[in-house]
Amino acid sequence: MIFHPARIGLLNKRALIRQLRKDGVASRAGLARALGMSQPTAGKIVDELLTQEILEEVEGAEANGDHATRLGRPGRQLQLNRSQPSFLGIQLGVSETRLAELPLGACDENDWHFSFHHDAAAANPAAAWEKQLRNVAKQLRSRKFLGVVLSVPGIVDESARRILFSPNIHWSESADLCAAIGKVWDAPVLLVQEERALALGYLTLHPDQEDFLLADFGEGVGGAVIFGGKPLMHPLPISGEFGHTPVLGNHRRCGCGAVGCVETLLSTSGLLKSFAAAHPRQTASWAALQKQLAENGVEPWLAQSLDAAAVALAAALNVLGLRRVVVTGNLTDLPPTVLEYFSGAIRGGAMWARFGEVECVSAPRNRTAGLVAVGIDRLILPEAEPKLSRGKNAATKLVK
Ligand SMILES: [Zn+2]
């Protein structure tokens, strides 16, 4: 393969930004050393990124408290820009939309300072949504963004910026949400599937973990796969949807139109429904569920539901060749015995566990970090179009 100089420049910039995401703060010399570049080459890239305000300089010793730098001359250190927001992150939830102004270098999940409830009764929910966005826009610190990154649940064609199917927010399927955002903010708008954003967030904060399946439990249940440090490419704009695997004997109707999906058992509302059925005299609240499980451990109704999800996840590990599961969302908010049980059930079905190690870890959701990663990858340092060509008209040949 022949590399064009511009492409080498882009790859070098990507490597440098990735290194800074990992290290937080670094010197020019340190970056050159870590990346195996000459100091002039690294210095030139740094200067370009400083001009673009992607990086910023800080005083070394105070910035990272690193003893090694304190011993030497405290030179100017570099970090990804934390002073001003570069992106606007928007998360479309089932009943609520949240917004956060996101600097490149700071990935704080507490940055969701603005939110509004959807007007489900509105004749045109999408128009009402756009109006609510305009109200939030007036309250934001920043008017100008490099881009807006919208995370949505469901089956999403990210490159065509279309929501093809949204089991829990059907109104979003016919609405052009990206166009609505484009009317409010004069910036490029990116669409990302929400579990993929969570997986990229986890990857940003754990750059050494390059291969994993993230399983998220919340309003819905879904996952995303990272291979070799990148989201898995696949022929159709669908993947990670283990939440819509049918569970034999489960007759609950799912928002996707099917009956018996894993999601109907382990989404927050599904868990509360099962809890209420098992304990009809108790108030079916999340706090009551936590208390009950803390006292009684994993009760049979929950064990059955966890077993069902574990089968779907173990099947995915076996098929894809993965040995690491990252669990985020509501299950991490239950007593630790729940995740211990769940991990054991996943290992029980994973073939690799019979002679090797299968890891199941829990993690907080890092959606803001994921949205920033999407913005960096697609807007600041865009790669060439994905190599894998999708089946012709795969997205448009939908049977409605
Ligand atoms: Zn379903």
Short mmCIF file of C-alpha atoms and ligand atoms in Angstrom, two decimals:
data_model
loop_
_atom_site.label_atom_id
_atom_site.label_comp_id
_atom_site.label_asym_id
_atom_site.label_seq_id
_atom_site.Cartn_x
_atom_site.Cartn_y
_atom_site.Cartn_z
CA MET A 1 0.00 0.00 0.00
CA ILE A 2 1.34 3.44 -0.91
CA PHE A 3 0.83 6.08 1.74
CA HIS A 4 0.17 9.60 0.58
CA PRO A 5 2.03 12.21 2.70
CA ALA A 6 -1.28 13.78 3.74
CA ARG A 7 -2.45 10.39 4.96
CA ILE A 8 0.77 9.89 6.93
CA GLY A 9 0.22 13.32 8.48
CA LEU A 10 -3.31 12.31 9.47
CA LEU A 11 -2.15 9.01 10.93
CA ASN A 12 0.54 10.82 12.94
CA LYS A 13 -2.02 13.30 14.28
CA ARG A 14 -4.36 10.46 15.23
CA ALA A 15 -1.54 8.66 17.02
CA LEU A 16 -0.55 11.80 18.89
CA ILE A 17 -4.11 12.56 19.98
CA ARG A 18 -4.60 8.94 21.05
CA GLN A 19 -1.41 9.13 23.10
CA LEU A 20 -2.60 12.33 24.78
CA ARG A 21 -6.00 10.82 25.52
CA LYS A 22 -4.11 8.00 27.24
CA ASP A 23 -1.56 10.11 29.12
CA GLY A 24 -3.70 13.17 29.85
CA VAL A 25 -0.71 15.51 29.86
CA ALA A 26 2.64 15.11 28.11
CA SER A 27 5.65 17.09 26.94
CA ARG A 28 6.68 17.43 23.30
CA ALA A 29 9.74 15.30 23.95
CA GLY A 30 7.67 12.72 25.80
CA LEU A 31 5.20 12.48 22.93
CA ALA A 32 7.98 12.11 20.36
CA ARG A 33 9.52 9.33 22.43
CA ALA A 34 6.24 7.49 23.01
CA LEU A 35 5.31 7.64 19.33
CA GLY A 36 8.77 6.84 17.95
CA MET A 37 8.86 10.12 16.00
CA SER A 38 11.69 12.58 15.67
CA GLN A 39 11.30 15.67 17.87
CA PRO A 40 10.95 18.02 14.85
CA THR A 41 8.16 15.83 13.38
CA ALA A 42 6.29 15.63 16.67
CA GLY A 43 6.85 19.37 17.23
CA LYS A 44 5.38 20.22 13.82
CA ILE A 45 2.24 18.16 14.49
CA VAL A 46 1.90 19.73 17.93
CA ASP A 47 2.16 23.24 16.46
CA GLU A 48 -0.55 22.50 13.91
CA LEU A 49 -2.86 21.07 16.56
CA LEU A 50 -2.20 24.07 18.81
CA THR A 51 -3.16 26.44 15.98
CA GLN A 52 -6.38 24.48 15.48
CA GLU A 53 -7.01 24.79 19.24
CA ILE A 54 -7.23 21.01 19.50
CA LEU A 55 -4.34 21.04 21.97
CA GLU A 56 -3.46 23.58 24.61
CA GLU A 57 -0.35 24.24 26.65
CA VAL A 58 -0.27 24.08 30.43
CA GLU A 59 2.40 24.39 33.10
CA GLY A 60 3.91 20.93 33.41
CA ALA A 61 4.50 20.17 37.06
CA GLU A 62 1.17 21.51 38.37
CA ALA A 63 -0.86 20.01 35.58
CA ASN A 64 -0.16 16.36 36.15
CA GLY A 65 1.67 16.21 39.48
CA ASP A 66 4.17 13.92 37.81
CA HIS A 67 7.31 13.55 39.93
CA ALA A 68 9.48 12.86 36.91
CA THR A 69 8.67 16.21 35.36
CA ARG A 70 9.04 18.00 38.68
CA LEU A 71 12.59 16.77 38.97
CA GLY A 72 13.48 18.15 35.57
CA ARG A 73 12.87 21.65 34.30
CA PRO A 74 9.11 22.22 34.44
CA GLY A 75 8.55 22.94 30.75
CA ARG A 76 5.27 23.61 29.01
CA GLN A 77 3.14 20.51 28.81
CA LEU A 78 0.42 19.65 26.35
CA GLN A 79 -3.10 18.39 26.75
CA LEU A 80 -6.26 18.13 24.66
CA ASN A 81 -8.18 21.39 24.90
CA ARG A 82 -10.10 21.50 28.18
CA SER A 83 -10.74 25.25 28.29
CA GLN A 84 -13.59 25.51 25.84
CA PRO A 85 -16.26 23.13 24.57
CA SER A 86 -15.58 21.82 21.08
CA PHE A 87 -18.66 19.67 20.65
CA LEU A 88 -22.25 19.74 21.74
CA GLY A 89 -23.38 16.28 22.87
CA ILE A 90 -27.08 15.41 22.71
CA GLN A 91 -28.53 12.19 24.08
CA LEU A 92 -31.98 11.18 22.91
CA GLY A 93 -33.54 9.04 25.65
CA VAL A 94 -36.96 7.42 25.68
CA SER A 95 -38.73 10.30 27.41
CA GLU A 96 -35.96 12.83 27.95
CA THR A 97 -33.22 14.55 25.95
CA ARG A 98 -30.01 15.66 27.65
CA LEU A 99 -27.36 18.06 26.39
CA ALA A 100 -23.74 18.68 27.35
CA GLU A 101 -21.07 21.08 26.15
CA LEU A 102 -18.02 18.92 25.63
CA PRO A 103 -14.38 20.00 25.63
CA LEU A 104 -12.00 17.64 23.81
CA GLY A 105 -9.85 16.90 26.81
CA ALA A 106 -12.38 16.53 29.59
CA CYS A 107 -14.73 13.60 29.65
CA ASP A 108 -16.88 14.09 32.69
CA GLU A 109 -20.13 12.17 32.75
CA ASN A 110 -21.55 14.88 35.03
CA ASP A 111 -21.49 17.40 32.20
CA TRP A 112 -25.14 16.81 31.26
CA HIS A 113 -26.34 20.17 32.54
CA PHE A 114 -29.37 20.61 30.30
CA SER A 115 -32.34 18.35 29.78
CA PHE A 116 -36.00 18.41 28.78
CA HIS A 117 -38.85 15.92 28.65
CA HIS A 118 -40.31 15.02 25.28
CA ASP A 119 -43.78 16.24 24.53
CA ALA A 120 -45.30 12.85 23.74
CA ALA A 121 -48.79 14.34 23.36
CA ALA A 122 -47.65 16.81 20.68
CA ALA A 123 -49.21 16.41 17.24
CA ASN A 124 -45.71 16.58 15.80
CA PRO A 125 -43.22 15.35 18.44
CA ALA A 126 -40.23 16.12 16.22
CA ALA A 127 -41.27 19.76 15.76
CA ALA A 128 -41.85 20.05 19.52
CA TRP A 129 -38.38 18.56 20.08
CA GLU A 130 -36.78 21.14 17.79
CA LYS A 131 -38.56 23.93 19.67
CA GLN A 132 -37.23 22.59 22.99
CA LEU A 133 -33.70 22.46 21.53
CA ARG A 134 -34.01 26.14 20.65
CA ASN A 135 -34.88 26.94 24.26
CA VAL A 136 -31.78 25.10 25.51
CA ALA A 137 -29.60 26.78 22.89
CA LYS A 138 -30.33 30.14 24.52
CA GLN A 139 -28.96 28.90 27.84
CA LEU A 140 -25.69 27.43 26.57
CA ARG A 141 -22.35 29.06 27.28
CA SER A 142 -21.16 28.45 23.73
CA ARG A 143 -22.82 29.40 20.47
CA LYS A 144 -20.23 27.86 18.17
CA PHE A 145 -19.24 24.20 18.06
CA LEU A 146 -16.98 22.17 15.81
CA GLY A 147 -19.84 19.73 15.63
CA VAL A 148 -22.93 18.35 17.31
CA VAL A 149 -22.93 14.64 18.18
CA LEU A 150 -26.35 13.03 18.71
CA SER A 151 -26.62 9.64 20.40
CA VAL A 152 -29.81 7.67 19.82
CA PRO A 153 -31.00 4.17 20.64
CA GLY A 154 -32.27 1.73 18.05
CA ILE A 155 -31.08 0.62 14.64
CA VAL A 156 -29.14 3.50 13.19
CA ASP A 157 -27.51 4.06 9.82
CA GLU A 158 -24.81 6.40 11.07
CA SER A 159 -23.36 7.37 7.69
CA ALA A 160 -26.81 8.13 6.21
CA ARG A 161 -27.77 9.85 9.52
CA ARG A 162 -31.03 7.90 9.65
CA ILE A 163 -32.80 6.12 12.48
CA LEU A 164 -34.18 3.02 10.76
CA PHE A 165 -35.98 1.47 13.71
CA SER A 166 -36.37 2.59 17.30
CA PRO A 167 -38.29 0.09 19.46
CA ASN A 168 -38.85 2.56 22.31
CA ILE A 169 -38.99 5.92 20.45
CA HIS A 170 -40.96 5.20 17.29
CA TRP A 171 -41.56 8.88 16.54
CA SER A 172 -37.82 9.34 15.98
CA GLU A 173 -37.92 6.98 12.95
CA SER A 174 -39.81 9.37 10.69
CA ALA A 175 -38.16 12.51 12.04
CA ASP A 176 -34.96 13.94 10.60
CA LEU A 177 -33.41 14.84 13.95
CA CYS A 178 -30.04 15.78 12.45
CA ALA A 179 -31.73 18.29 10.12
CA ALA A 180 -33.63 19.72 13.10
CA ILE A 181 -30.35 20.17 15.01
CA GLY A 182 -28.78 21.75 11.92
CA LYS A 183 -31.49 24.42 12.00
CA VAL A 184 -30.57 25.34 15.58
CA TRP A 185 -26.76 25.14 15.42
CA ASP A 186 -24.65 26.01 12.41
CA ALA A 187 -22.31 23.02 12.70
CA PRO A 188 -21.94 19.54 11.25
CA VAL A 189 -24.23 17.01 12.95
CA LEU A 190 -23.12 13.43 13.59
CA LEU A 191 -25.37 10.54 14.51
CA VAL A 192 -24.16 7.66 16.66
CA GLN A 193 -25.92 4.60 18.04
CA GLU A 194 -25.97 4.95 21.82
CA GLU A 195 -24.35 1.66 22.83
CA ARG A 196 -21.61 2.31 20.32
CA ALA A 197 -21.05 5.70 21.98
CA LEU A 198 -20.79 3.96 25.37
CA ALA A 199 -18.30 1.43 23.97
CA LEU A 200 -16.17 4.22 22.49
CA GLY A 201 -16.34 6.01 25.83
CA TYR A 202 -15.08 2.92 27.62
CA LEU A 203 -12.32 2.56 25.02
CA THR A 204 -11.26 6.19 25.52
CA LEU A 205 -10.82 5.64 29.24
CA HIS A 206 -9.32 2.14 28.84
CA PRO A 207 -7.20 2.48 25.70
CA ASP A 208 -5.41 -0.80 26.39
CA GLN A 209 -8.65 -2.78 26.11
CA GLU A 210 -9.02 -3.08 22.36
CA ASP A 211 -11.42 -6.02 22.07
CA PHE A 212 -14.65 -6.28 24.01
CA LEU A 213 -18.40 -6.51 23.93
CA LEU A 214 -20.17 -3.81 25.91
CA ALA A 215 -23.60 -4.75 27.27
CA ASP A 216 -25.75 -1.90 28.54
CA PHE A 217 -28.92 -2.26 30.61
CA GLY A 218 -31.24 0.70 31.06
CA GLU A 219 -34.39 1.93 29.34
CA GLY A 220 -33.47 -0.66 26.71
CA VAL A 221 -30.93 -3.49 26.57
CA GLY A 222 -28.25 -3.54 23.91
CA GLY A 223 -24.58 -3.79 23.18
CA ALA A 224 -21.70 -2.83 20.94
CA VAL A 225 -18.55 -4.58 19.85
CA ILE A 226 -15.04 -3.10 19.68
CA PHE A 227 -12.43 -5.03 17.66
CA GLY A 228 -8.82 -3.91 17.52
CA GLY A 229 -9.69 -0.55 19.08
CA LYS A 230 -12.46 0.23 16.58
CA PRO A 231 -16.20 -0.39 16.36
CA LEU A 232 -16.91 -3.63 14.55
CA MET A 233 -17.75 -3.07 10.88
CA HIS A 234 -20.56 -5.20 9.55
CA PRO A 235 -22.62 -5.39 6.35
CA LEU A 236 -25.86 -4.04 7.80
CA PRO A 237 -26.28 -1.02 10.08
CA ILE A 238 -27.19 -3.33 12.97
CA SER A 239 -25.08 -5.09 15.58
CA GLY A 240 -24.88 -5.74 19.30
CA GLU A 241 -28.65 -6.21 19.59
CA PHE A 242 -28.55 -9.10 22.03
CA GLY A 243 -31.42 -7.44 23.94
CA HIS A 244 -33.85 -8.56 21.24
CA THR A 245 -32.98 -12.22 21.50
CA PRO A 246 -36.13 -14.18 22.35
CA VAL A 247 -36.29 -16.00 25.69
CA LEU A 248 -38.28 -19.23 25.62
CA GLY A 249 -41.26 -19.11 27.98
CA ASN A 250 -41.23 -15.30 28.23
CA HIS A 251 -44.48 -13.89 26.85
CA ARG A 252 -43.88 -10.17 27.38
CA ARG A 253 -44.39 -7.95 24.36
CA CYS A 254 -41.35 -5.96 23.33
CA GLY A 255 -41.28 -2.48 21.78
CA CYS A 256 -39.61 -4.05 18.74
CA GLY A 257 -42.84 -5.88 17.89
CA ALA A 258 -41.64 -9.33 18.95
CA VAL A 259 -42.58 -11.32 22.03
CA GLY A 260 -40.23 -12.50 24.78
CA CYS A 261 -37.08 -10.41 24.16
CA VAL A 262 -34.31 -10.26 26.79
CA GLU A 263 -34.99 -6.53 27.02
CA THR A 264 -38.47 -7.09 28.45
CA LEU A 265 -36.83 -8.86 31.42
CA LEU A 266 -33.72 -6.78 32.14
CA SER A 267 -34.53 -3.23 31.12
CA THR A 268 -35.25 -1.09 34.18
CA SER A 269 -39.00 -1.35 33.63
CA GLY A 270 -38.70 -5.11 32.95
CA LEU A 271 -36.81 -5.69 36.20
CA LEU A 272 -39.39 -3.70 38.17
CA LYS A 273 -42.24 -5.62 36.52
CA SER A 274 -40.68 -8.96 37.51
CA PHE A 275 -39.96 -7.68 41.01
CA ALA A 276 -43.60 -6.57 41.40
CA ALA A 277 -44.82 -9.99 40.21
CA ALA A 278 -42.55 -11.78 42.71
CA HIS A 279 -43.40 -9.44 45.60
CA PRO A 280 -46.94 -8.16 45.03
CA ARG A 281 -47.14 -6.57 48.49
CA GLN A 282 -44.07 -4.41 48.04
CA THR A 283 -43.86 -1.08 46.26
CA ALA A 284 -42.15 -1.76 42.95
CA SER A 285 -39.47 0.91 43.23
CA TRP A 286 -35.79 0.70 42.35
CA ALA A 287 -34.84 1.36 45.99
CA ALA A 288 -37.09 -1.48 47.17
CA LEU A 289 -35.56 -3.80 44.56
CA GLN A 290 -32.03 -2.92 45.70
CA LYS A 291 -32.96 -3.51 49.34
CA GLN A 292 -34.63 -6.83 48.60
CA LEU A 293 -31.64 -8.13 46.61
CA ALA A 294 -29.17 -6.87 49.23
CA GLU A 295 -31.02 -8.91 51.84
CA ASN A 296 -31.93 -12.01 49.81
CA GLY A 297 -29.24 -12.25 47.13
CA VAL A 298 -30.18 -13.18 43.57
CA GLU A 299 -33.76 -14.39 43.74
CA PRO A 300 -34.98 -17.09 41.33
CA TRP A 301 -36.95 -14.70 39.07
CA LEU A 302 -33.81 -12.58 38.59
CA ALA A 303 -31.54 -15.59 38.13
CA GLN A 304 -33.75 -16.78 35.25
CA SER A 305 -33.60 -13.40 33.56
CA LEU A 306 -29.83 -13.11 34.00
CA ASP A 307 -29.36 -16.66 32.67
CA ALA A 308 -31.30 -15.73 29.54
CA ALA A 309 -29.17 -12.63 28.86
CA ALA A 310 -26.01 -14.58 29.66
CA VAL A 311 -26.86 -17.18 27.00
CA ALA A 312 -27.24 -14.44 24.38
CA LEU A 313 -23.96 -12.81 25.42
CA ALA A 314 -22.03 -16.09 25.64
CA ALA A 315 -23.29 -16.98 22.15
CA ALA A 316 -21.97 -13.63 20.91
CA LEU A 317 -18.55 -14.25 22.53
CA ASN A 318 -18.39 -17.72 20.98
CA VAL A 319 -19.38 -16.49 17.52
CA LEU A 320 -17.24 -13.35 17.44
CA GLY A 321 -14.14 -14.65 19.20
CA LEU A 322 -14.15 -12.32 22.18
CA ARG A 323 -13.37 -12.94 25.83
CA ARG A 324 -14.22 -9.68 27.53
CA VAL A 325 -17.64 -8.30 28.48
CA VAL A 326 -18.10 -4.81 29.90
CA VAL A 327 -21.41 -4.33 31.70
CA THR A 328 -22.83 -0.83 32.12
CA GLY A 329 -26.14 0.54 33.34
CA ASN A 330 -28.77 -0.63 35.80
CA LEU A 331 -27.18 -4.01 36.68
CA THR A 332 -24.14 -2.16 38.05
CA ASP A 333 -26.50 -0.29 40.35
CA LEU A 334 -27.67 -3.49 42.09
CA PRO A 335 -25.84 -5.35 44.90
CA PRO A 336 -22.51 -6.91 43.73
CA THR A 337 -23.90 -10.45 44.01
CA VAL A 338 -26.01 -9.73 40.92
CA LEU A 339 -23.00 -9.08 38.70
CA GLU A 340 -21.12 -11.98 40.25
CA TYR A 341 -24.00 -14.27 39.32
CA PHE A 342 -24.25 -12.77 35.84
CA SER A 343 -20.49 -13.11 35.19
CA GLY A 344 -20.63 -16.75 36.26
CA ALA A 345 -23.56 -17.40 33.92
CA ILE A 346 -21.76 -15.77 30.96
CA ARG A 347 -18.61 -17.81 31.67
CA GLY A 348 -20.76 -20.92 31.86
CA GLY A 349 -21.78 -20.47 28.24
CA ALA A 350 -18.51 -19.11 26.87
CA MET A 351 -16.36 -21.80 25.29
CA TRP A 352 -13.14 -19.87 25.89
CA ALA A 353 -13.78 -20.12 29.65
CA ARG A 354 -13.39 -23.90 29.50
CA PHE A 355 -9.64 -23.56 29.04
CA GLY A 356 -8.90 -19.84 29.13
CA GLU A 357 -10.06 -16.71 30.92
CA VAL A 358 -13.27 -14.84 30.17
CA GLU A 359 -13.47 -11.44 31.85
CA CYS A 360 -16.69 -9.72 32.87
CA VAL A 361 -16.23 -6.28 34.33
CA SER A 362 -18.66 -3.55 35.27
CA ALA A 363 -18.06 0.08 34.41
CA PRO A 364 -19.84 3.40 34.73
CA ARG A 365 -21.34 4.76 31.54
CA ASN A 366 -19.01 7.20 29.80
CA ARG A 367 -21.21 8.58 27.10
CA THR A 368 -19.62 12.05 26.97
CA ALA A 369 -16.18 10.49 26.36
CA GLY A 370 -17.73 8.40 23.58
CA LEU A 371 -19.36 11.38 21.90
CA VAL A 372 -16.08 13.30 22.00
CA ALA A 373 -14.31 10.28 20.47
CA VAL A 374 -16.88 10.22 17.65
CA GLY A 375 -16.37 13.95 17.05
CA ILE A 376 -12.58 13.61 16.95
CA ASP A 377 -12.64 10.57 14.67
CA ARG A 378 -15.19 11.85 12.19
CA LEU A 379 -14.68 15.62 12.17
CA ILE A 380 -11.18 16.51 13.33
CA LEU A 381 -9.31 13.53 11.94
CA PRO A 382 -11.65 11.78 9.54
CA GLU A 383 -10.45 8.51 8.11
CA ALA A 384 -11.24 7.50 4.58
CA GLU A 385 -14.68 5.96 4.08
CA PRO A 386 -15.10 2.61 5.84
CA LYS A 387 -13.44 -0.09 3.79
CA LEU A 388 -16.26 -2.57 4.09
CA SER A 389 -18.89 -1.72 1.53
CA ARG A 390 -22.38 -2.33 2.73
CA GLY A 391 -24.78 -4.45 0.70
CA LYS A 392 -26.28 -2.25 -1.98
CA ASN A 393 -29.30 -0.39 -0.67
CA ALA A 394 -29.10 -2.43 2.51
CA ALA A 395 -30.57 0.42 4.48
CA THR A 396 -33.15 1.54 1.95
CA LYS A 397 -34.55 -1.90 1.12
CA LEU A 398 -36.57 -2.02 4.28
CA VAL A 399 -39.96 -3.63 4.33
CA LYS A 400 -42.26 -1.19 6.07
ZN ZN B 1 -37.46 -6.83 21.21
#
